Coordinates of C-alpha atoms in Angstrom, one line a residue:
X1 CA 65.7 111.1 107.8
X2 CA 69.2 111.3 110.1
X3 CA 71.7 113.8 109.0
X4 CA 73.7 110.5 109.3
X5 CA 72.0 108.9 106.6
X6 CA 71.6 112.0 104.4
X7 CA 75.6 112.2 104.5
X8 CA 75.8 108.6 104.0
X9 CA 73.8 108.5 100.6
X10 CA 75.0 112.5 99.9
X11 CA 78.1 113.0 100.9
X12 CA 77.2 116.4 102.7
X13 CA 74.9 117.7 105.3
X14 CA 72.7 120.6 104.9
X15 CA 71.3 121.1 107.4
X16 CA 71.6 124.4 110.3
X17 CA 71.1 122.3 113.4
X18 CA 74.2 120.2 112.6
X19 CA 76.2 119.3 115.8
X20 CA 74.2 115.7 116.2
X21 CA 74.4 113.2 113.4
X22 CA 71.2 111.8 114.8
X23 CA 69.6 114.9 114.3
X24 CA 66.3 115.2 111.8
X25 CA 68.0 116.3 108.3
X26 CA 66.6 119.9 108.1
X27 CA 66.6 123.2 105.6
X28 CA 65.9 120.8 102.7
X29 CA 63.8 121.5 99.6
X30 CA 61.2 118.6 98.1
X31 CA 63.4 118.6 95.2
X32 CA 66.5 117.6 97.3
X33 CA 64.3 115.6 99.4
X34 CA 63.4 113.7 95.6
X35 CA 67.1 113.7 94.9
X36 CA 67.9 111.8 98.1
X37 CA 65.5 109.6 97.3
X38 CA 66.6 108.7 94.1
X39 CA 70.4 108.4 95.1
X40 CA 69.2 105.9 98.2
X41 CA 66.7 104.2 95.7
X42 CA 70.2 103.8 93.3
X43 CA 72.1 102.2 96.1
X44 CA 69.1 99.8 97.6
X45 CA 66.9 99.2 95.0
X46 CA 64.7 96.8 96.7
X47 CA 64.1 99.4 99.3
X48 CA 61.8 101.2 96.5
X49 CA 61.5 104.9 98.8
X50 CA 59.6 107.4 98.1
X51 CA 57.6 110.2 100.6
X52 CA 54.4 109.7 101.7
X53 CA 51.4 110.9 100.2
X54 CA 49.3 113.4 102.9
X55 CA 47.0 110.4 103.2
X56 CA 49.5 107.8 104.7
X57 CA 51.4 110.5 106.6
X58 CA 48.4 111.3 108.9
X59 CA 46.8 107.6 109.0
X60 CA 50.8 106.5 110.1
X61 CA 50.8 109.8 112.5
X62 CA 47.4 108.8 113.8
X63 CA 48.2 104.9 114.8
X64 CA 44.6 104.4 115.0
X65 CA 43.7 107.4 117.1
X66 CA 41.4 110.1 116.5
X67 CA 42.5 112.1 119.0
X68 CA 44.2 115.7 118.6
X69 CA 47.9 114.1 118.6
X70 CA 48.7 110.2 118.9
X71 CA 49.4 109.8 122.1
X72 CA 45.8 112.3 123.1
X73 CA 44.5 116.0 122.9
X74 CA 47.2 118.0 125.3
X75 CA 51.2 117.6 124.8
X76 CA 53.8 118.1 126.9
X77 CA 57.6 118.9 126.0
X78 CA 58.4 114.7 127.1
X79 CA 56.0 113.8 124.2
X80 CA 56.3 116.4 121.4
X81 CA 59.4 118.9 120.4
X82 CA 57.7 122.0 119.6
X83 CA 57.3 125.3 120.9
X84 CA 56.5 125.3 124.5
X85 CA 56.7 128.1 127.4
X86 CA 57.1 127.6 131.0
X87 CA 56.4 130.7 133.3
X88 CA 58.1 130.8 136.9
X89 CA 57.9 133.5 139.7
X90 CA 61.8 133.5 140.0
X91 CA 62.9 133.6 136.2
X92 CA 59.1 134.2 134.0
X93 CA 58.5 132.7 130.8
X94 CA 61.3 130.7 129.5
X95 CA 61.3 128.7 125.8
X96 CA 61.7 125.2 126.7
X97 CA 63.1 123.9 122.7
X98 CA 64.7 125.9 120.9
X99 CA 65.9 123.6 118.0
X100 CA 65.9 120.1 116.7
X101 CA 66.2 117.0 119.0
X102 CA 67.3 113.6 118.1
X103 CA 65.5 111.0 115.8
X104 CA 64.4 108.7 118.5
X105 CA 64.5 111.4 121.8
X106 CA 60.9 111.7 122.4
X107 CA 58.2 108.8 122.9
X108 CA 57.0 106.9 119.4
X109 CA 53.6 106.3 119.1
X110 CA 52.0 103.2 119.3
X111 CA 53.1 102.0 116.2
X112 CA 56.5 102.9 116.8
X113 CA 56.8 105.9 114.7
X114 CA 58.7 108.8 116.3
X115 CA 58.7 112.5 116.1
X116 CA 55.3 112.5 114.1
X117 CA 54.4 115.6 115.7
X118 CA 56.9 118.5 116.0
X119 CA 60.8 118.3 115.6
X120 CA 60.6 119.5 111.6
X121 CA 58.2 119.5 109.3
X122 CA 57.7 116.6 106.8
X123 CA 57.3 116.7 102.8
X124 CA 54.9 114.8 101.4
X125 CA 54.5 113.5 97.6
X126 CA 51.3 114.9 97.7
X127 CA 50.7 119.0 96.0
X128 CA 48.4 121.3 98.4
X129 CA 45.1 122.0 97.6
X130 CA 41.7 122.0 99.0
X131 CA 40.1 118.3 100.2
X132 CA 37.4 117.3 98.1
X133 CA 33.8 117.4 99.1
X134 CA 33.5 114.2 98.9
X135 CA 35.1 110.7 100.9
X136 CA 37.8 109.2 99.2
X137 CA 40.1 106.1 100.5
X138 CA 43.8 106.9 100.1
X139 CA 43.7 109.9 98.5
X140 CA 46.6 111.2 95.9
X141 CA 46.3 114.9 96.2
X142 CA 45.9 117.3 92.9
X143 CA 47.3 116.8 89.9
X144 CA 49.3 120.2 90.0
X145 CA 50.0 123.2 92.1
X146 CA 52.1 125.9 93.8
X147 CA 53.3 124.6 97.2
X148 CA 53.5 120.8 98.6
X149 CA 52.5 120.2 101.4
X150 CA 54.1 119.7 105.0
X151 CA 52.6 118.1 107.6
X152 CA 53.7 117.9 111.3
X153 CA 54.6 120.9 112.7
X154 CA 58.3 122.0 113.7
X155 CA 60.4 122.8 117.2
X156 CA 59.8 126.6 116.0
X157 CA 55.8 126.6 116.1
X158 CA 53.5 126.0 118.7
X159 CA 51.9 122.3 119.7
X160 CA 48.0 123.3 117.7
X161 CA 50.3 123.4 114.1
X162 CA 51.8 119.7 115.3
X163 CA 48.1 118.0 115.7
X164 CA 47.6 115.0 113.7
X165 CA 45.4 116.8 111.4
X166 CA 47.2 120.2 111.0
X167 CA 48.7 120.3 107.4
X168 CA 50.7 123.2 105.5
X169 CA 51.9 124.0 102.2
X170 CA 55.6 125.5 101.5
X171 CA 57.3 126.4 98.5
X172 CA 59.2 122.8 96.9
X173 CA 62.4 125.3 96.7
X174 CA 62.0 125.8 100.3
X175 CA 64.8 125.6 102.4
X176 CA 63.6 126.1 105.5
X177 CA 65.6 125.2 108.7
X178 CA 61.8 123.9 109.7
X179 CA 61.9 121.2 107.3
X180 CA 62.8 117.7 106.6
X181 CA 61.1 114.7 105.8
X182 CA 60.3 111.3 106.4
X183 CA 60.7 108.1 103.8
X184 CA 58.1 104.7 103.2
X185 CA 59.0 101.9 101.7
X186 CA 55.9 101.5 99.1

C-alpha cells in the first residue's frame, strides 16, 4: 500500500519515511492496516480487500519458484531492498539502503508482484503459530493468538529474513517503522 493511497482513503500519513508519496505506507499496526481496509472497502465495495492469509502471501511471493527468493537463492541490492554491505579498500564497509524505496523501484517477479522480498514487512490475516504436522492446501492459520504474523523482511534486516519462506510474528499494536502491508482482492 502507497502512502498515496493510504492518504487518499485516510486523510493522513503515518508513516516515518514520508518524503515520497510512492513510498510503501510504513509504522502501521494490523489494526490500522484492518481500518484501512474497511474505509477502502466503504468507498469501492466491489473491490472486497482484505490481507492475505500467510498461505497466499508466500504462494504470490513464490510465482511458482521454489527457490530461496523469486527471482533465485542469492540477492543483490538491484533485486531486493534490504540490508546490504559493500566493503572497499578506499572507504570500508558502507550500508547500501538505509530506508524505504518506492512501490515499483526494484524488479517484480514473474508475476508482476513487486517488493515481495524486503522494503517493509507485510501483515497478514493470518495469527502466528506453529505449522501443523500435517499437509494442508490453503491454510488459515490458528484460531487465536498473541502476535500476527509478517512476512517479507524489511530495508532494516538482512536478505536470509526476506527469503520466500522466512515468516515473523509482531505485536497487532505494532507500530513499527518496518511495517506495512499489502492488500488482495478476494
Amino acid at each position: 500500500c502507497t502512502q498515496e493511497l493510504w492518504q487518499a482513503v485516510m486523510g493522513e500519513n503515518p508513516s516515518s519515511f514520508n518524503g515520497d508519496l510512492e513510498n510503501p505506507v510504513e509504522g502501521v499496526s494490523w489494526r490500522k492496516a484492518q481500518n484501512f481496509i474497511q474505509e477502502l472497502n466503504g468507498k469501492v465495495p466491489c473491490l472486497k480487500a482484505g490481507l492475505p492469509t500467510e498461505a497466499q502471501w508466500e504462494y504470490a511471493c513464490r510465482a511458482g519458484t521454489t527457490s530461496a527468493f523469486s527471482f533465485g537463492d542469492k540477492a543483490n541490492p538491484e533485486q531486493i531492498n534490504c540490508e546490504f554491505v559493500t566493503y572497499s579498500q578506499e572507504f570500508g564497509a558502507k550500508r547500501v539502503h538505509m530506508k524505504t524505496a518506492p512501490v515499483k523501484s526494484l524488479t517484480p517477479n514473474s508475476w508482476g508482484l513487486y517488493e515481495m522480498h524486503g522494503n517493509v514487512s507485510e501483515w497478514c490475516s493470518d495469527w502466528y503459530g506453529e505449522y501443523p504436522e500435517f499437509d494442508q492446501i490453503d491454510p488459515q492459520g490458528p484460531d487465536s493468538g498473541i502476535n500476527r504474523v509478517a512476512r517479507g523482511g524489511t530495508w532494516y534486516h538482512f536478505a536470509e529474513l526476506s527469503r520466500s519462506a522466512s515468516r515473523g510474528r509482531l505485536w497487532e499494536r505494532s507500530e513499527s517503522k518496518l511495517v506495512g502491508f499489502r492488500i488482495s482482492s478476494k
